[in-house]
Coordinates of C-alpha atoms in Angstrom, one line a residue:
X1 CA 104.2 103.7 72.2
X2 CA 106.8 102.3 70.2
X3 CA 109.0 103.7 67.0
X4 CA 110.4 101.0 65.0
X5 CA 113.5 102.3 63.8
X6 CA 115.3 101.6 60.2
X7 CA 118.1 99.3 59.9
X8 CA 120.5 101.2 58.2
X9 CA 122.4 99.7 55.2
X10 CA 123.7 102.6 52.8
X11 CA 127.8 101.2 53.1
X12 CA 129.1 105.3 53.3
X13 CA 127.6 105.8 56.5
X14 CA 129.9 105.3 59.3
X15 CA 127.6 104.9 62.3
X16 CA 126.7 101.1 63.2
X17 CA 123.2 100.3 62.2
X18 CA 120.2 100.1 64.7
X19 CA 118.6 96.7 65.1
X20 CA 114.9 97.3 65.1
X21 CA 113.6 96.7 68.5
X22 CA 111.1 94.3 69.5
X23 CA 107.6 94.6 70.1
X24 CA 107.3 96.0 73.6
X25 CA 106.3 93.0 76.1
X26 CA 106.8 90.8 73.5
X27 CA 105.8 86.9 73.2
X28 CA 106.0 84.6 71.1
X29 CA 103.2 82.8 68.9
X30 CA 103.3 79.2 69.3
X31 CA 100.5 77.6 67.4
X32 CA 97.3 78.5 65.9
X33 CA 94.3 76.8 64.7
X34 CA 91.2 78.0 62.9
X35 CA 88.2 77.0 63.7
X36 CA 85.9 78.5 61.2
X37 CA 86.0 81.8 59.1
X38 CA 85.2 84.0 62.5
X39 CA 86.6 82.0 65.1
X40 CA 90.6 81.0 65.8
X41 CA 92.5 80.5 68.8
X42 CA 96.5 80.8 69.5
X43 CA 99.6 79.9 72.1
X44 CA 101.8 82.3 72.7
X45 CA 104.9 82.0 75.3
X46 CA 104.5 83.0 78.9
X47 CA 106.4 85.5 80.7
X48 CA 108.1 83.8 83.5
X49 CA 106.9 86.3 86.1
X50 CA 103.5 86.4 85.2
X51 CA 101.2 85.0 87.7
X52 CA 97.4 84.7 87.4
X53 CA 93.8 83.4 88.6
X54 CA 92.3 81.1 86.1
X55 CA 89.4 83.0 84.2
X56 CA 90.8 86.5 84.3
X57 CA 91.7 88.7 81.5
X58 CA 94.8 90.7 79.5
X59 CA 95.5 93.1 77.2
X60 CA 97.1 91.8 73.9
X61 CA 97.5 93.2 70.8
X62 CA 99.5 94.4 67.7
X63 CA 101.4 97.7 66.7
X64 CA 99.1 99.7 65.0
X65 CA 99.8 101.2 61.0
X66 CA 102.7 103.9 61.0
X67 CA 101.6 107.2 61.3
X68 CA 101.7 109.1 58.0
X69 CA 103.1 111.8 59.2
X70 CA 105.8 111.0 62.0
X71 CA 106.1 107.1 60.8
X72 CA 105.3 106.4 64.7
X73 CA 103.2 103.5 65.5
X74 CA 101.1 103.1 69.3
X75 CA 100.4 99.4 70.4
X76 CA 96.8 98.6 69.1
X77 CA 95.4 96.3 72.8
X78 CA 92.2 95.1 73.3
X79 CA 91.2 93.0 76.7
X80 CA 91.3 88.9 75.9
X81 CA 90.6 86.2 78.3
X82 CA 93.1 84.0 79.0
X83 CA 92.0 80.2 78.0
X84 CA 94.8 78.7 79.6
X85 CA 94.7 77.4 83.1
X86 CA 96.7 79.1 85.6
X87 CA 99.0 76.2 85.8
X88 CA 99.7 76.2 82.1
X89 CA 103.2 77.2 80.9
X90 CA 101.8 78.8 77.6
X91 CA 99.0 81.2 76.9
X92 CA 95.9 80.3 75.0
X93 CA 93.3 82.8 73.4
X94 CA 90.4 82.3 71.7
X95 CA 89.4 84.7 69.3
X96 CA 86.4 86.6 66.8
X97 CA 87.5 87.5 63.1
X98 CA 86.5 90.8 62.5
X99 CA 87.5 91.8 59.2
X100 CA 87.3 95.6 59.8
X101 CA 88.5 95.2 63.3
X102 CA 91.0 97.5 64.6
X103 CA 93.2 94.5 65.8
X104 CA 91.5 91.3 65.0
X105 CA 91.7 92.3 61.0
X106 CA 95.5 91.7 61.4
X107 CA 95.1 89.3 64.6
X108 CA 93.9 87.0 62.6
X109 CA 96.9 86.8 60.3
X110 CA 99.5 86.1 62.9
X111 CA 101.0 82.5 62.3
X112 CA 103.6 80.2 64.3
X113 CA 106.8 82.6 65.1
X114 CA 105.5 85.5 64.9
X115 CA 105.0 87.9 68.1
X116 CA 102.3 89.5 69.8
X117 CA 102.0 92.6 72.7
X118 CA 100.9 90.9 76.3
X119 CA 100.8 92.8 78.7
X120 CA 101.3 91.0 82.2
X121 CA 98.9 92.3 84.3
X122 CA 95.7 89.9 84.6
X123 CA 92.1 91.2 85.9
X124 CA 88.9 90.0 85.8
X125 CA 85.7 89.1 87.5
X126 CA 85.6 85.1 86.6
X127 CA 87.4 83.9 89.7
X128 CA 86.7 81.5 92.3
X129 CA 87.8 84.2 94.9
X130 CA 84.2 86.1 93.9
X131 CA 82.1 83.4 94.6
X132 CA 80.7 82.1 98.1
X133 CA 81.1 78.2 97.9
X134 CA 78.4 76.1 96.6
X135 CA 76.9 72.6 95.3
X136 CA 77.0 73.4 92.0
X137 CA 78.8 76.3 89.5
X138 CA 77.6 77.3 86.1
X139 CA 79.0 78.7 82.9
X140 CA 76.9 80.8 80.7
X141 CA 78.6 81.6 77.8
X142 CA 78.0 83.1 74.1
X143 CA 80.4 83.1 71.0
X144 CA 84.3 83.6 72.3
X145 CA 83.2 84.0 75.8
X146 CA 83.5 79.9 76.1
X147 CA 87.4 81.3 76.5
X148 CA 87.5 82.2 80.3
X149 CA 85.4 78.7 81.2
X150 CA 88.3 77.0 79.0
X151 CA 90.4 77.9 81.7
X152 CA 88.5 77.2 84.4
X153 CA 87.4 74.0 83.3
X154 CA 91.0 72.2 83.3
X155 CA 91.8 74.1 86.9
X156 CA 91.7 71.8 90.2
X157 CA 90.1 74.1 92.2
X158 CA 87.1 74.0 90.2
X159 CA 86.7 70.7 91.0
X160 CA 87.8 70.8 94.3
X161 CA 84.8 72.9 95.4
X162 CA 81.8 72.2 93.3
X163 CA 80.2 68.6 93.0
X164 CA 78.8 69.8 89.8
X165 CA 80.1 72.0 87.2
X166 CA 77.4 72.9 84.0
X167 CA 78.9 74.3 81.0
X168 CA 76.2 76.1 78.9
X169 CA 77.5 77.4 75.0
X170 CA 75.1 79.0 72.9
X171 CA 76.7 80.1 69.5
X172 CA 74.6 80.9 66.4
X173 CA 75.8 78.2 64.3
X174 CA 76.9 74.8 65.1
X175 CA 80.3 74.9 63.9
X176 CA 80.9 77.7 66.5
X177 CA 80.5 75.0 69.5
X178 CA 83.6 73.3 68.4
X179 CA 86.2 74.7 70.0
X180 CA 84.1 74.2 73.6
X181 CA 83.3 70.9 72.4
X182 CA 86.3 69.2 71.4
X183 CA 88.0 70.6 74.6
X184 CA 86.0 69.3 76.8
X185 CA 86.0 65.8 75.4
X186 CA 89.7 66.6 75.6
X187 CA 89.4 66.3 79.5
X188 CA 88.5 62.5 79.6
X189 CA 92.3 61.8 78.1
X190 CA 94.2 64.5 80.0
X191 CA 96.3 62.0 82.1
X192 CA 98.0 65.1 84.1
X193 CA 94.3 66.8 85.5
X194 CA 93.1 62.6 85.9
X195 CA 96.1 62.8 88.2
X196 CA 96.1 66.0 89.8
X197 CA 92.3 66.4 90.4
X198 CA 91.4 63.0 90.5
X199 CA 90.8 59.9 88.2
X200 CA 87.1 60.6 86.1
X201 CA 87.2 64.1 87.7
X202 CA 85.4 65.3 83.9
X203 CA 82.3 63.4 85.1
X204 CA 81.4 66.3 87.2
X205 CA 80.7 68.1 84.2
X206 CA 77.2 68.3 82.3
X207 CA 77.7 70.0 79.0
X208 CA 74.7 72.1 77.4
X209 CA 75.5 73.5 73.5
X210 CA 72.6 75.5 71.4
X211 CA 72.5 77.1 68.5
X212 CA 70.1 80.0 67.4
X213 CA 70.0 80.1 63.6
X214 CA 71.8 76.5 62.4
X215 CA 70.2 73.2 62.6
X216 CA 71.4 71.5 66.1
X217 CA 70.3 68.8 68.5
X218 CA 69.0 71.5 70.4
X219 CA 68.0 74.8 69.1
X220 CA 67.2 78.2 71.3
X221 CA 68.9 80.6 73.5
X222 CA 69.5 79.8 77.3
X223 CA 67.9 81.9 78.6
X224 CA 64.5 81.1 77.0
X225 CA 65.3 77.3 77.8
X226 CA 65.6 78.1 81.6
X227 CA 62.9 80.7 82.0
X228 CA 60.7 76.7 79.7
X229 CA 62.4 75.0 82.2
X230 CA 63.3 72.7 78.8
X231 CA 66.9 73.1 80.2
X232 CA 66.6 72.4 83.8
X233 CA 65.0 69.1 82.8
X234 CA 67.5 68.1 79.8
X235 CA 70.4 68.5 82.6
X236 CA 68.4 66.7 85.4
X237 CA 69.0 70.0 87.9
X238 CA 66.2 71.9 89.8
X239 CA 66.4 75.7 88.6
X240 CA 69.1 77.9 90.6
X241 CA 68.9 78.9 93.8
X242 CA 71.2 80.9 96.6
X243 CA 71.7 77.9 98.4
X244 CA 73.2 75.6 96.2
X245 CA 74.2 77.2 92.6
X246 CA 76.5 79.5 91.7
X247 CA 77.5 81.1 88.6
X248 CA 79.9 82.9 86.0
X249 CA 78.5 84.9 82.6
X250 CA 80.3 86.0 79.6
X251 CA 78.8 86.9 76.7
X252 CA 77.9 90.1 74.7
X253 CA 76.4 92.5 76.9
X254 CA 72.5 91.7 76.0
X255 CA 73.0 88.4 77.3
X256 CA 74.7 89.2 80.2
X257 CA 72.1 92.0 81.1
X258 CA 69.6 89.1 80.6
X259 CA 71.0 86.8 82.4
X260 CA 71.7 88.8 85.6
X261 CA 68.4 89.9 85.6
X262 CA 66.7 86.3 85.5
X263 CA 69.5 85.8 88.2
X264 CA 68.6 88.5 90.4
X265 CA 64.8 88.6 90.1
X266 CA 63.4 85.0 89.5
X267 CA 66.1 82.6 91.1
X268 CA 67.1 85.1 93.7
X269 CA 71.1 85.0 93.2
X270 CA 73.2 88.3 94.2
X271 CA 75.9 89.6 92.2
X272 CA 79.8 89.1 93.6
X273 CA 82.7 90.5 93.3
X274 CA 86.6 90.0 94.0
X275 CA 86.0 92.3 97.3
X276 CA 82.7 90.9 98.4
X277 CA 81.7 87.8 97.3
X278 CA 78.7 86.3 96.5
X279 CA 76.3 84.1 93.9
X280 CA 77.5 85.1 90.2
X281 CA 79.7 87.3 88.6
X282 CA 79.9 88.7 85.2
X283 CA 82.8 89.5 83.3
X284 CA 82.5 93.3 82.1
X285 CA 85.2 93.4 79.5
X286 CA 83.5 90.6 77.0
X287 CA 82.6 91.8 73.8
X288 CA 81.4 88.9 71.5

């Protein structure tokens, strides 16, 4: 909780005036883009002591309205993947416009110098440290949950243990793949991960976008493509199994039910975590 306090200027009062103090673990806002009317992402700056896992998660926010009565204001925080890679010395977020929304309704406002509540303490389920190793890893994602993948997609050790990585986006219209897109065709020119990871290391990846209610090149949801097996043969894979596939899921929390349950009773996969590893994970604290 935090009272922002009144600079005073009346020139008869005798005490010096209080600066108004800043928001509390404050960063800056570096750059933003919008991508359509619901979807935006943003930098921010990075607190030097911060250290995380590439795919977890933090709490950023706002300061909420003024009370009416005392004039007091409480942070307003809601859980965002970070869509940076670990290695990155900014923070990226990719966001939903919600134009009722508690936070994203003035979120969505925020514009190059302006600051934003982060709280330094990263969580999550969408590390490599859940997973057994594996041939091949694979991102399911819906809406803003592309954001944790974005992350994971320019960090080494994703490539340094899978020979495959399979990025699948499904988004209800097809200007909602455009953030994924574009950053992934971003990789093939990214002369510091060509170094670091390896020269080409973006051919690894196989990159499957749908849409459900726009015109696309393909149409459908993923999981009715795998359970066809349409999608299996578009990407020239066999369907998953324990030996060889692992995966990550975030999404809104039908999808993610649905997808751990295809998972778990038709290819046979077991559900991991940070403390036991194993064949997938899904990240919890998603809400497309």
């Amino acid at each position: 909780m935090n009272e922002m306090t009144p600079v005073t200027d009346t020139a008869t009062d005798l005490k010096p005036a209080k600066a108004v103090p800043a928001l509390p673990d404050a960063q800056t806002v570096t750059q933003v883009k919008h991508w359509t009317d619901r979807l935006f992402s943003f930098r921010c700056t990075r607190p030097a002591s911060l250290r995380f896992r590439s795919g977890e998660f933090v709490m950023i926010g706002l300061m909420g309205d003024p009370d009416p009565k005392t004039g007091k204001q409480k942070p307003l925080l809601r859980a965002y993947s970070i869509a940076s890679p670990s290695w990155d010395e900014e923070m990226e977020f990719y966001s939903i416009k919600v134009q009722d929304g508690p936070l994203t309704s003035k979120l969505q406002h925020i514009k190059e110098g302006d600051e934003i509540i982060l709280r330094p303490k990263p969580v999550g389920t969408l590390v490599h440290d859940a997973l057994v190793p594996g041939k091949r890893i694979w991102f399911f994602a819906t809406g803003t949950g592309f954001a944790p993948f974005a992350s994971l997609l320019r960090e080494p050790e994703t490539y340094e243990k899978f020979d495959e990585v399979i990025i699948t986006h499904t988004c209800r219209e097809a200007g909602e793949l455009t953030y994924g897109r574009e950053l992934i065709e971003s990789l093939k020119d990214d002369e510091l991960l060509n170094e670091v990871i390896g020269e080409g290391f973006w051919k690894k990846i196989k990159y499957y976008p749908t849409t459900t209610r726009e015109e696309s090149p393909k149409m459908g949801r993923i999981t009715d493509l795998m359970r066809s097996g349409e999608a299996f043969a578009d990407l020239g894979v066999p369907p998953l199994n324990p030996e060889s596939d692992r995966a990550m899921i975030c999404g809104n929390l039908a999808f993610n039910l649905e997808l751990k349950d295809l998972f778990e009773n038709t290819y046979g996969l077991e559900e991991g975590a940070n403390s036991r590893p194993a064949h997938f994970v899904v990240e919890k604290a998603f809400l497309d």
